[in-house]
CSV table of C-alpha atoms in Angstrom, one decimal:
chain,number,residue,atom,x,y,z
A,202,MET,CA,106.0,110.1,92.6
A,203,PHE,CA,102.8,108.0,92.2
A,204,ARG,CA,99.9,107.9,89.9
A,205,SER,CA,96.8,110.0,90.6
A,206,THR,CA,94.0,108.6,92.8
A,207,SER,CA,91.7,108.0,89.8
A,208,SER,CA,94.3,106.2,87.7
A,209,ARG,CA,95.4,104.2,90.7
A,210,ALA,CA,91.8,103.1,91.3
A,211,ALA,CA,91.4,102.1,87.6
A,212,ALA,CA,94.6,100.2,87.6
A,213,ALA,CA,93.8,98.4,90.8
A,214,ALA,CA,90.3,97.4,89.4
A,215,GLY,CA,92.0,96.1,86.3
A,216,LEU,CA,94.4,94.0,88.3
A,217,LEU,CA,91.5,92.5,90.3
A,218,LEU,CA,89.5,91.7,87.2
A,219,THR,CA,92.6,90.2,85.5
A,220,LEU,CA,93.4,88.0,88.5
A,221,GLY,CA,89.8,87.0,89.1
A,222,LEU,CA,90.0,88.2,92.7
A,223,THR,CA,87.5,89.8,95.0
A,224,SER,CA,88.0,93.3,96.4
A,225,ALA,CA,88.3,92.0,100.0
A,226,CYS,CA,91.5,90.7,101.5
A,227,SER,CA,90.1,88.2,103.9
A,228,SER,CA,91.3,84.7,103.1
A,229,GLY,CA,93.1,82.5,100.7
A,230,LYS,CA,96.4,81.4,102.2
A,231,GLU,CA,97.1,79.7,98.9
A,232,ALA,CA,98.2,83.1,97.5
A,233,THR,CA,100.9,83.8,100.2
A,234,SER,CA,104.5,83.7,99.1
A,235,ASP,CA,105.6,81.1,101.6
A,236,ASP,CA,103.8,78.6,99.5
A,237,GLN,CA,105.8,79.6,96.4
A,238,GLY,CA,109.2,78.2,95.4
A,239,GLY,CA,110.8,75.2,96.9
A,240,LYS,CA,114.2,74.3,98.5
A,241,VAL,CA,117.1,75.0,96.2
A,242,LYS,CA,119.7,72.3,96.0
A,243,GLY,CA,122.2,74.1,93.7
A,244,ALA,CA,123.3,77.7,93.2
A,245,ILE,CA,121.0,80.4,94.4
A,246,SER,CA,120.4,83.7,92.5
A,247,LEU,CA,118.2,86.5,93.8
A,248,THR,CA,116.7,89.6,92.3
A,249,TYR,CA,116.2,92.7,94.5
A,250,LEU,CA,113.7,95.1,92.9
A,251,GLN,CA,113.6,98.6,94.5
A,252,LYS,CA,111.5,101.7,94.1
A,253,GLN,CA,113.6,104.9,94.1
A,254,GLY,CA,116.8,103.1,93.8
A,255,ASP,CA,118.8,106.3,93.6
A,256,GLN,CA,117.6,107.5,97.1
A,257,GLU,CA,120.3,107.4,99.8
A,258,TYR,CA,118.3,104.9,101.9
A,259,PHE,CA,117.8,102.5,99.0
A,260,ILE,CA,121.4,102.8,97.9
A,261,GLY,CA,122.4,101.7,101.4
A,262,GLU,CA,119.9,98.9,101.2
A,263,ALA,CA,121.3,97.6,97.9
A,264,ALA,CA,124.9,97.8,99.4
A,265,GLY,CA,123.8,95.8,102.4
A,266,ALA,CA,122.1,93.2,100.2
A,267,LYS,CA,125.1,92.8,98.0
A,268,ALA,CA,127.5,92.5,100.9
A,269,LYS,CA,125.3,89.7,102.4
A,270,ALA,CA,125.0,87.9,99.1
A,271,LYS,CA,128.8,87.9,98.7
A,272,GLU,CA,129.2,86.6,102.2
A,273,LEU,CA,126.7,83.8,101.5
A,274,GLY,CA,128.2,83.0,98.1
A,275,ILE,CA,125.0,83.6,96.1
A,276,GLY,CA,124.2,85.7,93.1
A,277,LEU,CA,122.2,88.9,93.4
A,278,LYS,CA,120.8,91.3,90.8
A,279,VAL,CA,119.6,94.7,92.0
A,280,VAL,CA,117.1,96.6,89.8
A,281,ASN,CA,116.0,100.2,90.2
A,282,LEU,CA,112.2,100.5,89.5
A,283,GLY,CA,112.1,104.2,90.1
A,284,ASN,CA,108.5,105.1,90.6
A,285,ASP,CA,107.2,103.1,87.7
A,286,ALA,CA,104.5,100.6,88.8
A,287,ASN,CA,104.3,99.2,85.2
A,288,LYS,CA,108.0,98.4,85.3
A,289,THR,CA,107.5,96.5,88.5
A,290,VAL,CA,105.5,93.7,86.8
A,291,SER,CA,107.7,93.5,83.7
A,292,GLU,CA,110.9,93.2,85.9
A,293,VAL,CA,109.3,90.4,87.9
A,294,GLN,CA,108.6,88.6,84.7
A,295,SER,CA,112.1,89.2,83.5
A,296,ALA,CA,113.6,87.9,86.7
A,297,ILE,CA,111.5,84.7,86.4
A,298,ALA,CA,112.6,84.3,82.8
A,299,GLN,CA,116.2,84.6,83.9
A,300,LYS,CA,115.7,81.7,86.4
A,301,THR,CA,116.0,83.7,89.6
A,302,SER,CA,115.5,81.6,92.7
A,303,GLY,CA,113.7,84.4,94.6
A,304,VAL,CA,112.4,87.9,94.3
A,305,ILE,CA,112.8,90.6,97.0
A,306,ILE,CA,110.8,93.7,96.2
A,307,VAL,CA,110.0,97.3,97.3
A,308,VAL,CA,107.0,98.2,95.2
A,309,PRO,CA,106.5,101.8,93.9
A,310,ASP,CA,102.8,101.3,94.3
A,311,PRO,CA,101.0,98.7,96.5
A,312,ALA,CA,98.2,98.4,93.9
A,313,VAL,CA,100.5,96.1,91.9
A,314,GLY,CA,100.8,93.6,94.8
A,315,PRO,CA,98.2,91.1,93.6
A,316,GLN,CA,99.8,90.9,90.2
A,317,VAL,CA,103.3,90.5,91.6
A,318,VAL,CA,102.1,87.7,93.8
A,319,GLN,CA,100.3,86.0,91.0
A,320,THR,CA,103.2,86.3,88.7
A,321,THR,CA,105.7,84.8,91.1
A,322,LYS,CA,103.3,82.1,92.1
A,323,GLU,CA,102.9,81.0,88.5
A,324,GLY,CA,106.7,81.1,88.1
A,325,LYS,CA,107.2,79.1,91.3
A,326,VAL,CA,109.5,81.7,92.6
A,327,ALA,CA,109.7,82.7,96.3
A,328,LEU,CA,108.6,86.3,97.1
A,329,LEU,CA,109.6,88.5,99.9
A,330,THR,CA,109.0,92.3,100.4
A,331,SER,CA,111.2,94.8,102.1
A,332,ASP,CA,110.1,98.1,103.6
A,333,ASP,CA,106.6,98.4,102.2
A,334,GLN,CA,103.8,95.8,102.5
A,335,ILE,CA,101.8,94.3,99.7
A,336,CYS,CA,98.6,92.3,99.8
A,337,ALA,CA,98.2,89.0,97.8
A,338,THR,CA,94.5,89.6,97.2
A,339,GLY,CA,93.9,93.3,96.9
A,340,PRO,CA,95.5,96.7,96.1
A,341,ASP,CA,95.4,98.1,99.7
A,342,PRO,CA,97.5,96.4,102.4
A,343,ALA,CA,95.6,98.3,105.1
A,344,LYS,CA,92.4,96.4,104.2
A,345,CYS,CA,94.2,93.1,103.8
A,346,GLY,CA,93.7,90.0,106.0
A,347,LYS,CA,96.8,89.0,108.0
A,348,ASP,CA,97.2,85.8,106.1
A,349,ASP,CA,97.3,87.6,102.7
A,350,LEU,CA,100.1,90.1,103.5
A,351,VAL,CA,103.3,89.1,101.8
A,352,PRO,CA,106.1,88.5,104.4
A,353,ARG,CA,108.1,91.7,104.9
A,354,ILE,CA,111.5,92.7,106.1
A,355,GLY,CA,111.9,96.3,107.3
A,356,PHE,CA,111.1,98.4,110.3
A,357,SER,CA,108.2,98.5,112.7
A,358,GLY,CA,106.2,101.5,111.7
A,359,ALA,CA,104.5,101.8,115.1
A,360,GLN,CA,107.8,101.5,116.9
A,361,MET,CA,109.5,104.1,114.6
A,362,GLY,CA,106.7,106.5,114.9
A,363,GLY,CA,106.7,106.1,118.7
A,364,GLU,CA,110.4,107.1,118.8
A,365,VAL,CA,109.7,110.2,116.7
A,366,GLY,CA,106.8,111.2,118.8
A,367,LYS,CA,108.7,110.8,122.1
A,368,ARG,CA,111.6,112.9,120.8
A,369,ALA,CA,109.3,115.6,119.5
A,370,ALA,CA,107.6,115.7,122.9
A,371,ALA,CA,110.9,116.0,124.6
A,372,GLU,CA,111.9,118.9,122.3
A,373,TYR,CA,108.6,120.6,122.9
A,374,LYS,CA,109.0,120.4,126.7
A,375,LYS,CA,112.5,121.7,126.4
A,376,ALA,CA,111.3,124.6,124.3
A,377,GLY,CA,108.7,125.5,126.9
A,378,TRP,CA,105.9,126.0,124.2
A,379,LYS,CA,102.2,126.2,124.9
A,380,ALA,CA,99.6,124.1,123.2
A,381,ALA,CA,97.5,127.1,122.1
A,382,ASP,CA,100.5,128.5,120.2
A,383,THR,CA,101.5,125.3,118.5
A,384,ARG,CA,100.4,123.0,115.7
A,385,ILE,CA,101.7,119.6,114.6
A,386,ILE,CA,102.1,118.9,110.9
A,387,SER,CA,101.8,115.2,110.2
A,388,ALA,CA,102.7,114.6,106.6
A,389,TRP,CA,102.6,111.3,104.6
A,390,LYS,CA,101.4,109.6,101.5
A,391,GLN,CA,98.1,108.3,102.8
A,392,ASP,CA,97.8,105.1,100.7
A,393,VAL,CA,101.1,103.7,102.0
A,394,THR,CA,100.3,101.4,105.0
A,395,VAL,CA,103.7,101.7,106.7
A,396,CYS,CA,103.4,105.5,106.5
A,397,GLY,CA,100.1,105.4,108.3
A,398,ASP,CA,101.6,103.2,111.0
A,399,ARG,CA,104.5,105.6,111.5
A,400,VAL,CA,102.5,108.8,111.8
A,401,ALA,CA,99.9,107.2,114.0
A,402,GLY,CA,102.7,105.9,116.3
A,403,ALA,CA,104.2,109.4,116.5
A,404,LYS,CA,100.9,111.0,117.4
A,405,LYS,CA,100.1,108.4,120.1
A,406,ALA,CA,103.5,108.8,121.8
A,407,PHE,CA,103.4,112.6,121.6
A,408,GLN,CA,99.9,112.9,123.0
A,409,ALA,CA,100.8,110.5,125.8
A,410,ALA,CA,103.6,112.9,126.9
A,411,VAL,CA,102.1,116.3,125.7
A,412,PRO,CA,98.2,116.3,125.5
A,413,GLY,CA,96.3,119.1,123.9
A,414,VAL,CA,98.3,120.1,120.8
A,415,LYS,CA,96.3,120.0,117.6
A,416,THR,CA,97.5,118.0,114.7
A,417,ILE,CA,97.1,119.0,111.0
A,418,ASN,CA,97.2,116.0,108.7
A,419,VAL,CA,98.8,116.8,105.3
A,420,PRO,CA,98.6,114.4,102.4
A,421,THR,CA,101.8,114.4,100.3
A,422,ASP,CA,103.6,112.3,97.7
A,423,ASN,CA,106.4,111.5,100.1
A,424,THR,CA,108.9,113.7,98.2
A,425,PRO,CA,110.6,116.8,99.6
A,426,THR,CA,109.2,119.2,96.9
A,427,GLY,CA,105.7,117.6,97.1
A,428,ALA,CA,105.7,117.9,100.9
A,429,GLN,CA,107.0,121.4,100.8
A,430,ASP,CA,104.3,122.6,98.4
A,431,LYS,CA,101.5,121.0,100.5
A,432,ILE,CA,102.9,122.2,103.8
A,433,ALA,CA,103.4,125.7,102.5
A,434,ALA,CA,99.7,125.9,101.8
A,435,THR,CA,99.0,124.7,105.3
A,436,ILE,CA,101.2,127.3,106.8
A,437,THR,CA,99.5,130.0,104.8
A,438,ALA,CA,96.1,128.8,106.0
A,439,ASN,CA,97.3,128.9,109.6
A,440,SER,CA,99.4,132.1,109.6
A,441,LYS,CA,98.7,132.9,113.3
A,442,VAL,CA,100.4,129.8,114.6
A,443,LYS,CA,103.6,130.6,116.4
A,444,ASN,CA,105.3,127.2,116.9
A,445,TRP,CA,105.4,124.2,114.6
A,446,VAL,CA,106.2,120.5,115.2
A,447,VAL,CA,106.8,118.5,112.0
A,448,TRP,CA,106.9,114.8,111.5
A,449,GLY,CA,106.0,112.4,108.7
A,450,CYS,CA,106.5,109.1,107.0
A,451,ASN,CA,110.1,109.9,106.0
A,452,ASP,CA,112.9,112.5,106.0
A,453,GLU,CA,111.5,113.9,102.7
A,454,ASN,CA,108.2,115.0,104.4
A,455,VAL,CA,109.9,116.6,107.3
A,456,MET,CA,112.6,118.3,105.2
A,457,GLY,CA,109.8,119.6,103.0
A,458,GLY,CA,108.1,121.0,106.0
A,459,VAL,CA,111.2,122.5,107.6
A,460,THR,CA,112.0,124.2,104.2
A,461,ALA,CA,108.5,125.5,103.8
A,462,LEU,CA,108.6,127.1,107.3
A,463,ALA,CA,112.0,128.6,106.6
A,464,ASN,CA,110.7,130.1,103.3
A,465,THR,CA,107.9,131.8,105.2
A,466,ASP,CA,110.4,133.3,107.7
A,467,VAL,CA,109.5,131.1,110.6
A,468,SER,CA,112.5,131.1,112.9
A,469,PRO,CA,114.3,127.7,113.5
A,470,ASP,CA,113.7,128.3,117.2
A,471,ASN,CA,110.0,128.0,116.5
A,472,VAL,CA,110.3,124.7,114.6
A,473,ILE,CA,110.7,121.2,115.9
A,474,GLY,CA,111.3,118.8,112.9
A,475,VAL,CA,111.9,115.2,113.7
A,476,GLY,CA,112.9,113.3,110.6
A,477,LEU,CA,112.6,109.6,109.8
A,478,GLY,CA,115.6,108.2,108.0
A,479,ALA,CA,118.3,110.8,108.9
A,480,TYR,CA,119.8,110.8,105.3
A,481,LEU,CA,118.3,114.2,104.6
A,482,ALA,CA,118.3,115.5,108.1
A,483,CYS,CA,122.0,115.2,108.4
A,484,LYS,CA,122.5,117.6,105.6
A,485,GLU,CA,121.0,120.3,107.8
A,486,TRP,CA,123.7,119.5,110.5
A,487,GLN,CA,126.7,119.7,108.2
A,488,SER,CA,127.1,123.4,109.1
A,489,ASP,CA,126.6,125.5,112.2
A,490,LYS,CA,123.6,127.3,110.6
A,491,PRO,CA,120.5,127.1,112.8
A,492,THR,CA,117.8,124.6,111.6
A,493,GLY,CA,114.3,123.5,112.5
A,494,MET,CA,115.4,119.9,112.0
A,495,LYS,CA,116.1,119.0,115.6
A,496,ALA,CA,116.5,115.2,115.3
A,497,ALA,CA,115.8,112.2,113.1
A,498,LEU,CA,115.4,108.5,113.6
A,499,PHE,CA,118.2,106.8,111.7
A,500,ILE,CA,117.0,103.8,109.8
A,501,ASN,CA,119.9,101.9,108.1
A,502,GLY,CA,119.0,100.6,104.7
A,503,LYS,CA,122.1,98.3,104.8
A,504,ASP,CA,120.6,96.4,107.7
A,505,VAL,CA,117.3,95.8,105.9
A,506,GLY,CA,119.0,94.7,102.7
A,507,ALA,CA,121.2,92.3,104.5
A,508,LEU,CA,118.4,90.9,106.6
A,509,ALA,CA,116.2,90.5,103.5
A,510,VAL,CA,118.9,88.5,101.6
A,511,GLN,CA,119.6,86.3,104.7
A,512,THR,CA,115.9,85.6,105.2
A,513,MET,CA,115.4,84.6,101.5
A,514,TYR,CA,118.6,82.5,101.7
A,515,ASP,CA,117.3,80.7,104.8
A,516,LYS,CA,114.0,79.9,103.0
A,517,LEU,CA,115.6,78.6,99.8
A,518,LYS,CA,118.6,76.8,101.3
A,519,LYS,CA,117.3,75.6,104.7
A,520,ASP,CA,113.6,75.6,104.0
A,521,LYS,CA,113.1,77.9,106.9
A,522,LYS,CA,109.6,79.5,106.9
A,523,PHE,CA,109.4,83.3,106.2
A,524,PRO,CA,108.5,85.3,109.3
A,525,ALA,CA,105.4,87.5,108.8
A,526,GLU,CA,107.7,90.5,109.5
A,527,ALA,CA,111.2,90.9,110.7
A,528,PHE,CA,112.6,94.2,111.9
A,529,ALA,CA,116.0,95.9,111.8
A,530,PRO,CA,117.2,98.2,114.6
A,531,THR,CA,116.8,102.0,114.7
A,532,THR,CA,118.7,104.9,116.4
A,533,MET,CA,117.6,108.5,117.2
A,534,VAL,CA,120.3,111.0,116.2
A,535,ASP,CA,120.8,114.8,116.1
A,536,SER,CA,123.4,117.3,115.1
A,537,THR,CA,125.8,116.1,117.8
A,538,SER,CA,125.5,112.4,117.3
A,539,TRP,CA,124.7,111.6,113.7
A,540,LYS,CA,128.3,111.1,112.6
A,541,GLY,CA,129.1,108.6,115.4
A,542,ALA,CA,125.9,106.6,114.6
A,543,GLY,CA,127.2,106.0,111.1
A,544,VAL,CA,124.7,108.0,109.1
A,545,THR,CA,125.8,108.4,105.4
A,546,CYS,CA,125.3,111.9,104.3
A,547,SER,CA,126.1,112.8,100.7
């Protein structure tokens, strides 16, 4: 899904040299996107660049953005970046060349953040991120000063993780499990800041309700197959564990974990998977077959897409300052409630 650690590091170093930036993210408000682009008097056209544009969540996000753009009477072009970090920069350049008024972006790799910021700044185009954070002055948003984080529309990672942890703890208590017989698998791509916020929030909430259960951190690429492979190895190394709790950055990680456990003949009764997204979890609930996927936090991409377009519109048309972050609502669902909550399950 992403480049290897070594190639990422080399690419990041190259970006910093190219832009003449230091490795720290501590200052320099001049690089933030709220200083880019001015109030637009005429027609507004926006470009929405998304990683993994064929994923259910991002399909919904694009639909929400298009609906809001139509409502506001503005132009919108949506571009699927896939997982190609190199395409990210070229598409930003293309959007500027096509006289876009503003760029909204979900980057495949946060290491391209400084180059994206520099490119939009030079093109005098407003920049807003959705879902994942990027830093104006360095490749790692987690090491970035607050003033150098590009304004973001999405969900609160800590809040989402907290909801996952609370639900996992409730399921654990209901199952009557013991800490000595149980392990928690916490799976995520560890260089994605919002992922770290989510799993940390889950752990904090779970431990507040159920202390003493050991956690195994599993680095993944945030895909179902990648998570499944890594978690399968973890299960093999901990073959004496009876009960498993699984959470992660997204539905992909949890689905990978639930599948890996099923493939090693662990009963669904001994698995508590709490997804984040619900777009994959719901597939487990389309039949009466028992599953380890007990619940999932529904995050509606349509809400994020619509809010991102509205926020950009307000900046360009009304000169309204970008918020540092703005969050869309979330809902916990399970096999009995997902349809009523409006989860789209293909």
